[in-house]
Tab-separated table of C-alpha atoms in Angstrom:
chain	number	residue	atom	x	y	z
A	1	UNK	CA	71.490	36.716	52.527
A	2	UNK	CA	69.110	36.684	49.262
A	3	UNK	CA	68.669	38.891	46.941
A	4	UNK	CA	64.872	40.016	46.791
A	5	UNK	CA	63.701	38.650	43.450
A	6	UNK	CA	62.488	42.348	43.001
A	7	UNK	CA	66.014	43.441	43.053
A	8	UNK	CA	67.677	41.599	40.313
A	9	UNK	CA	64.421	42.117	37.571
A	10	UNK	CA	66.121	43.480	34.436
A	11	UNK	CA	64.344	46.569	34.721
A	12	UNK	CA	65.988	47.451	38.255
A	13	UNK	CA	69.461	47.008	36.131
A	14	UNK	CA	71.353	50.213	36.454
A	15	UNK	CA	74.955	48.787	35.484
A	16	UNK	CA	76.442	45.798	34.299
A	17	UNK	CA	79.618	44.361	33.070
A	18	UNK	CA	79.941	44.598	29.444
A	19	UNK	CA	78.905	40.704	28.184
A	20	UNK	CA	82.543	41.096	26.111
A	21	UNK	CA	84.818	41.531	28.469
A	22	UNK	CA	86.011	38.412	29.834
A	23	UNK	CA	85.517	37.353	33.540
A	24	UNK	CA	89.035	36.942	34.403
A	25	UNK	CA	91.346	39.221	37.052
A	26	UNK	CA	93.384	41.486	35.052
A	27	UNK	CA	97.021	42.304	35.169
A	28	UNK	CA	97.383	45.288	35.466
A	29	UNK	CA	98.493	47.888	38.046
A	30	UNK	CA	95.560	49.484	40.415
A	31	UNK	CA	94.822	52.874	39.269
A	32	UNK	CA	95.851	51.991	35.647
A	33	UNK	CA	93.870	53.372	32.716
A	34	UNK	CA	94.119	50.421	30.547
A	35	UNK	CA	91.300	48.343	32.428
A	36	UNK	CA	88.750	51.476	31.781
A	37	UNK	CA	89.503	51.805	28.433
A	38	UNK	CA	89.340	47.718	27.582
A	39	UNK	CA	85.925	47.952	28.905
A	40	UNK	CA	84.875	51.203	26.656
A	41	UNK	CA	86.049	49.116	23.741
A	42	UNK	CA	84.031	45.831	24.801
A	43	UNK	CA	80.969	47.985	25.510
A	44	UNK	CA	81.014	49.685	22.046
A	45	UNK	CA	81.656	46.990	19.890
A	46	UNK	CA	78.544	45.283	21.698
A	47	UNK	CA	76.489	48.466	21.289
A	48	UNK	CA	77.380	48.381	17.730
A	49	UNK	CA	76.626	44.831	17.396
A	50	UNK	CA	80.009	44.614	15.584
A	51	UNK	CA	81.487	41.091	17.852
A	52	UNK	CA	81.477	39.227	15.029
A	53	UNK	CA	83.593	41.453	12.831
A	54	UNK	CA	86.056	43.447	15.053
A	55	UNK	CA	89.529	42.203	14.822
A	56	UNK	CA	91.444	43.964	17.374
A	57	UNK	CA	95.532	44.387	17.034
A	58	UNK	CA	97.950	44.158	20.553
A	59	UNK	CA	101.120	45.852	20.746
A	60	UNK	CA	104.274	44.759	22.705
A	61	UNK	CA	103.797	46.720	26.183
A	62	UNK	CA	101.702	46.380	29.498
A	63	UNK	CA	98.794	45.939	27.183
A	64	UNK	CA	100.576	43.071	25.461
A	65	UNK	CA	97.998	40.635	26.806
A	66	UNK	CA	94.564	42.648	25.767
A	67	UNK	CA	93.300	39.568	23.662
A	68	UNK	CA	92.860	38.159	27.307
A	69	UNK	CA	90.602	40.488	28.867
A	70	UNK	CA	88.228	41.422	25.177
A	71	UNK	CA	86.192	38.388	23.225
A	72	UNK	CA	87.009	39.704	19.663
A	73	UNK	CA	89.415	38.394	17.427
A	74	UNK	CA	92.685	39.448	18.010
A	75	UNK	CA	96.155	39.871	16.148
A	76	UNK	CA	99.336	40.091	18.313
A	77	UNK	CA	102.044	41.855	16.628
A	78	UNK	CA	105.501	43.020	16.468
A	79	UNK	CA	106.963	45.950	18.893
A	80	UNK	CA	105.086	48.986	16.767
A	81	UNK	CA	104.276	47.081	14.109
A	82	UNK	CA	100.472	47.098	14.502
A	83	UNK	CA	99.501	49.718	12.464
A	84	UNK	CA	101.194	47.822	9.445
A	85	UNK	CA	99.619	45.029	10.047
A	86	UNK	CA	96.358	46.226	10.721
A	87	UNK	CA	96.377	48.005	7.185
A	88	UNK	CA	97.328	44.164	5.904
A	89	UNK	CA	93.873	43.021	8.070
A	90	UNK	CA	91.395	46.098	7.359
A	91	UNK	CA	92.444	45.578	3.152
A	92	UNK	CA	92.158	42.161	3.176
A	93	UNK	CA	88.671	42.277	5.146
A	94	UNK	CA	87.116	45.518	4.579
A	95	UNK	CA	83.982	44.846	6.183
A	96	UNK	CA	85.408	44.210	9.491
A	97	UNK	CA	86.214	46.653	12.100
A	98	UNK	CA	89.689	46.932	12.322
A	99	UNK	CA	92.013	48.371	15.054
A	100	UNK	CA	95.223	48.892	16.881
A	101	UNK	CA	95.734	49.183	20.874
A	102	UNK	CA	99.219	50.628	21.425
A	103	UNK	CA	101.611	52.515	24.115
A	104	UNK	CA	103.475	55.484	23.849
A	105	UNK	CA	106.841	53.342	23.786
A	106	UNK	CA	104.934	50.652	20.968
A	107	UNK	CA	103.384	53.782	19.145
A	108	UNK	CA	105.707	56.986	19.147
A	109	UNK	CA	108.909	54.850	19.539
A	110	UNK	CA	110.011	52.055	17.706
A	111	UNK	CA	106.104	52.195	15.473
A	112	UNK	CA	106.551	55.750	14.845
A	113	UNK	CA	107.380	55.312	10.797
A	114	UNK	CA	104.341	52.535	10.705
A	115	UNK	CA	102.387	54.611	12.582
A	116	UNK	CA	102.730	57.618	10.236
A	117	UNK	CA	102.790	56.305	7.569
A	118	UNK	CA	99.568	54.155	7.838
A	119	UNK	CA	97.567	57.424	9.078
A	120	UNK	CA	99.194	59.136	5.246
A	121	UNK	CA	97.966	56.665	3.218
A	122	UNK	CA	94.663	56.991	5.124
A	123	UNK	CA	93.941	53.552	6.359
A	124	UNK	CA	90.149	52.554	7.446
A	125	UNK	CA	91.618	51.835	10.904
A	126	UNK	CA	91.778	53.069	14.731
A	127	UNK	CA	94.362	53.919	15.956
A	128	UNK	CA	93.978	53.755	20.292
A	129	UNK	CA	97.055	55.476	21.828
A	130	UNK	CA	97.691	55.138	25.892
A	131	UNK	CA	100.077	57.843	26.679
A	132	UNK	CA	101.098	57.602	30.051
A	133	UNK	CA	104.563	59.088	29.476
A	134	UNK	CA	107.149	56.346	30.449
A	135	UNK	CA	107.696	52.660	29.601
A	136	UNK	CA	105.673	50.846	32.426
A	137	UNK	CA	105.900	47.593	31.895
A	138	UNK	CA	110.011	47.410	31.313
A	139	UNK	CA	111.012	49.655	34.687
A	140	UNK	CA	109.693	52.832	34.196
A	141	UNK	CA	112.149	53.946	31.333
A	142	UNK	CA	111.564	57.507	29.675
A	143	UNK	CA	109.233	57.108	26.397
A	144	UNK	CA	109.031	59.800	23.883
A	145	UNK	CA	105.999	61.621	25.369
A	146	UNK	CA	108.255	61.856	29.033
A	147	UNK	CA	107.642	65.246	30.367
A	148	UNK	CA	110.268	68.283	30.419
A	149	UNK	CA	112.202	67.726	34.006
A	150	UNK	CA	109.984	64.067	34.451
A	151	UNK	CA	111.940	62.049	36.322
A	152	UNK	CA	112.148	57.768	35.252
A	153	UNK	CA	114.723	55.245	36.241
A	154	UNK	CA	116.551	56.396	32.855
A	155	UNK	CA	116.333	60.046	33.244
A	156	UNK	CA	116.568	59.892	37.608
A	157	UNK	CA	117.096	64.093	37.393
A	158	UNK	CA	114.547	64.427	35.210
A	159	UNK	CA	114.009	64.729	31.330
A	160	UNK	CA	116.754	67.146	30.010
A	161	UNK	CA	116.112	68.693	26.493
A	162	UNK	CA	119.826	69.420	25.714
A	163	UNK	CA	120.501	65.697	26.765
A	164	UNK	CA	117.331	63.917	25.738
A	165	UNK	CA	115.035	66.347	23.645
A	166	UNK	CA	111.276	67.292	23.526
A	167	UNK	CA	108.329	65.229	24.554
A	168	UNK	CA	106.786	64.255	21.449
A	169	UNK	CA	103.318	65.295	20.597
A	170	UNK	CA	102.915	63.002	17.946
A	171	UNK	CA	98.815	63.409	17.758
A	172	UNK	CA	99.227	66.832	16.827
A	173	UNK	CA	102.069	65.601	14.133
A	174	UNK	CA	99.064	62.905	12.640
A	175	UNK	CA	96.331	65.653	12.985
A	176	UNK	CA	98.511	67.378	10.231
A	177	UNK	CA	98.063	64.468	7.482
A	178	UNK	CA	96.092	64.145	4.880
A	179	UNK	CA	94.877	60.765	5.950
A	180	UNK	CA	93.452	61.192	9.006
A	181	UNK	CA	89.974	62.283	9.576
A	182	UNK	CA	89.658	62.445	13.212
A	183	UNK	CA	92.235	63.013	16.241
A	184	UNK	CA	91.239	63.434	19.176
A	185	UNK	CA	92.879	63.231	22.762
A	186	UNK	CA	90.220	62.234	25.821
A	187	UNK	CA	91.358	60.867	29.318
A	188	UNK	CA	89.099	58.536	31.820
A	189	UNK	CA	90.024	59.687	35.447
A	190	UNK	CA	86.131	61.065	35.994
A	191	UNK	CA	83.001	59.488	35.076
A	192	UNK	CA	82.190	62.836	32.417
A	193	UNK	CA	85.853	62.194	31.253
A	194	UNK	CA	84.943	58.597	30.534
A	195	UNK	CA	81.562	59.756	28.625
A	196	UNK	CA	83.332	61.413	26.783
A	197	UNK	CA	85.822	59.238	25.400
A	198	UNK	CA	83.342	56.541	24.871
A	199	UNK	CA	81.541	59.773	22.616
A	200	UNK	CA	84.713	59.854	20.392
A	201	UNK	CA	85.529	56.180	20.426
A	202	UNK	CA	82.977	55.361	18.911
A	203	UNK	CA	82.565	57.937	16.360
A	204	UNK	CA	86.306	56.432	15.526
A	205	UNK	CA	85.118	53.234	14.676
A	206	UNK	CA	82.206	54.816	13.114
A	207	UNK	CA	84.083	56.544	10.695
A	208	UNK	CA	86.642	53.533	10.194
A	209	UNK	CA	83.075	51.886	8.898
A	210	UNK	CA	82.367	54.540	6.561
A	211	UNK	CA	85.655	54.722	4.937
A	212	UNK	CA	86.492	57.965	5.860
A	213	UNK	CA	90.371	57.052	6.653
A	214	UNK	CA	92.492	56.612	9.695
A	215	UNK	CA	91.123	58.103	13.529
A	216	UNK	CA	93.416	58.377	16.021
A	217	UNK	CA	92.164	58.566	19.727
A	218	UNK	CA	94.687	59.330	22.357
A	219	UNK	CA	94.111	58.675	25.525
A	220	UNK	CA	96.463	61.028	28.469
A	221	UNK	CA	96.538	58.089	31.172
A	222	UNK	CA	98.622	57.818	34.535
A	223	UNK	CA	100.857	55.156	35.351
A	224	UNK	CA	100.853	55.073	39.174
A	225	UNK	CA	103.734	52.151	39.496
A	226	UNK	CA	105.845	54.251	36.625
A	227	UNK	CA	105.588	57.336	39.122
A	228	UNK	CA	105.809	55.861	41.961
A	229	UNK	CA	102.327	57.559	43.141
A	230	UNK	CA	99.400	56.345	44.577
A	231	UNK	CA	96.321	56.071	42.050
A	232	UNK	CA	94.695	59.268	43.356
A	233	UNK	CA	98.065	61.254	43.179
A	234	UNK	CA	98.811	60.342	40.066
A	235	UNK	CA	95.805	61.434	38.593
A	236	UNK	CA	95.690	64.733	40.482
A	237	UNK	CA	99.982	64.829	39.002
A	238	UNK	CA	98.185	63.863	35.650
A	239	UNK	CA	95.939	66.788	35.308
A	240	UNK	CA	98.444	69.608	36.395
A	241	UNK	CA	101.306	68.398	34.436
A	242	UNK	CA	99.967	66.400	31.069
A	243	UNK	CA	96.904	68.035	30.606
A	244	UNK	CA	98.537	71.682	29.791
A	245	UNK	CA	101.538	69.785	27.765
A	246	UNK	CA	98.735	67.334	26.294
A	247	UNK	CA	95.549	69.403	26.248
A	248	UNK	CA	92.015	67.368	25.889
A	249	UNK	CA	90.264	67.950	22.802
A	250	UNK	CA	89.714	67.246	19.388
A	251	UNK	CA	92.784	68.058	17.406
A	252	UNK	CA	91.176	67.130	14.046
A	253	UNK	CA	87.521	66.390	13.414
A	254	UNK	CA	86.646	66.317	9.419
């Protein structure tokens, strides 16, 4: 069947794919957040005209392969090292938009000293953080942000605090340094949650522009293969057990 030629006139365009994001299949799970969020980067970075000076940096996790799906330029660095060497990139070139694209494993695990560190000294970067709270790509180990009494193939009874400790709630540790002038935690399960993260994304890189030091935007995602949910259970398990551990909202908004 044809389309009418009145149908596809520009002005009848409601929605398209963003012209950055590449047209391959992706890899990841159904019902992951990753795929939303790669497309709120590619659509901002067009918006801001910036595709010709963005230099994106991807971590070691199930976003390992990010510089597939985005066409920016792209660093691929060590397990949690990004943040290190995306202060290397941003000082080098500081008229390009500089950022990182890291788990809660890559982040809040093994990059926690690069991670804080970079946001102290105040680094003209973004800092995107996907915590879905467990390692999804390895097996579904426990990551730092696990939830009290969350179960994963490492903690199978559930996350113990005498055995394993706290989930870590390392936003609200960065919104406490010096070097960071905006933190803010957003999600992307509903169309105004996704408005709204694209809202703060982009003020991130704004500010990152502007000099105005290191923005950290955390995104409270699901990881439907980690917990062994269906996509719609796991964000309906998302929002009655992360959101009142991990509460949406800006943490820190100079």
């Amino acid at each position: 069947m044809e389309l009418s030629e009145e149908i596809i006139q520009p002005e009848n365009l409601v929605y398209k794919k963003p012209r950055l994001l590449n047209d391959i299949p992706m890899h990841y799970c159904p019902g992951c957040s990753h795929s939303v969020i790669h497309k709120l980067i590619a659509e901002i970075v067009e918006d801001m005209g910036m595709e010709e000076n963005t230099i994106g940096v991807s971590p070691v996790g199930c976003a390992v392969f990010a510089y597939n799906y985005i066409e920016i330029d792209w660093l691929e660095a060590a397990h949690g090292r990004a943040p290190a060497v995306a202060t290397a990139v941003k000082r080098l070139n500081p008229g390009k938009m500089v950022f990182t694209y890291q788990g809660d494993g890559d982040l809040a695990a093994i990059g926690t000293a690069e991670t804080i560190h970079a946001a102290n000294r105040g680094e003209n970067i973004v800092i995107i953080f996907i915590n879905n709270a467990i390692y999804g790509m390895t097996g579904g180990q426990m990551a730092p942000t696990t939830l009290m009494g969350m179960p994963t193939s490492t903690c199978p009874y559930g996350r113990d605090e005498q055995l394993n400790g706290y989930p870590l709630k390392i936003s609200d540790l960065l919104a406490q340094l010096e070097g960071t002038c905006l933190v803010t935690r957003q999600s992307v399960e509903t169309v105004a949650a996704v408005k709204k993260s694209k809202k703060m994304l982009r003020l991130a890189f704004e500010n990152s522009m502007a000099g105005k030091g290191t923005s950290v935007v955390e995104f409270v995602s699901t990881c439907a293969s980690g917990w062994k949910q269906s996509p719609e259970k796991a964000n309906q398990w998302m929002k009655e057990n992360m959101f009142p551990y991990y509460p949406l909202g800006d943490l820190k908004n100079k």
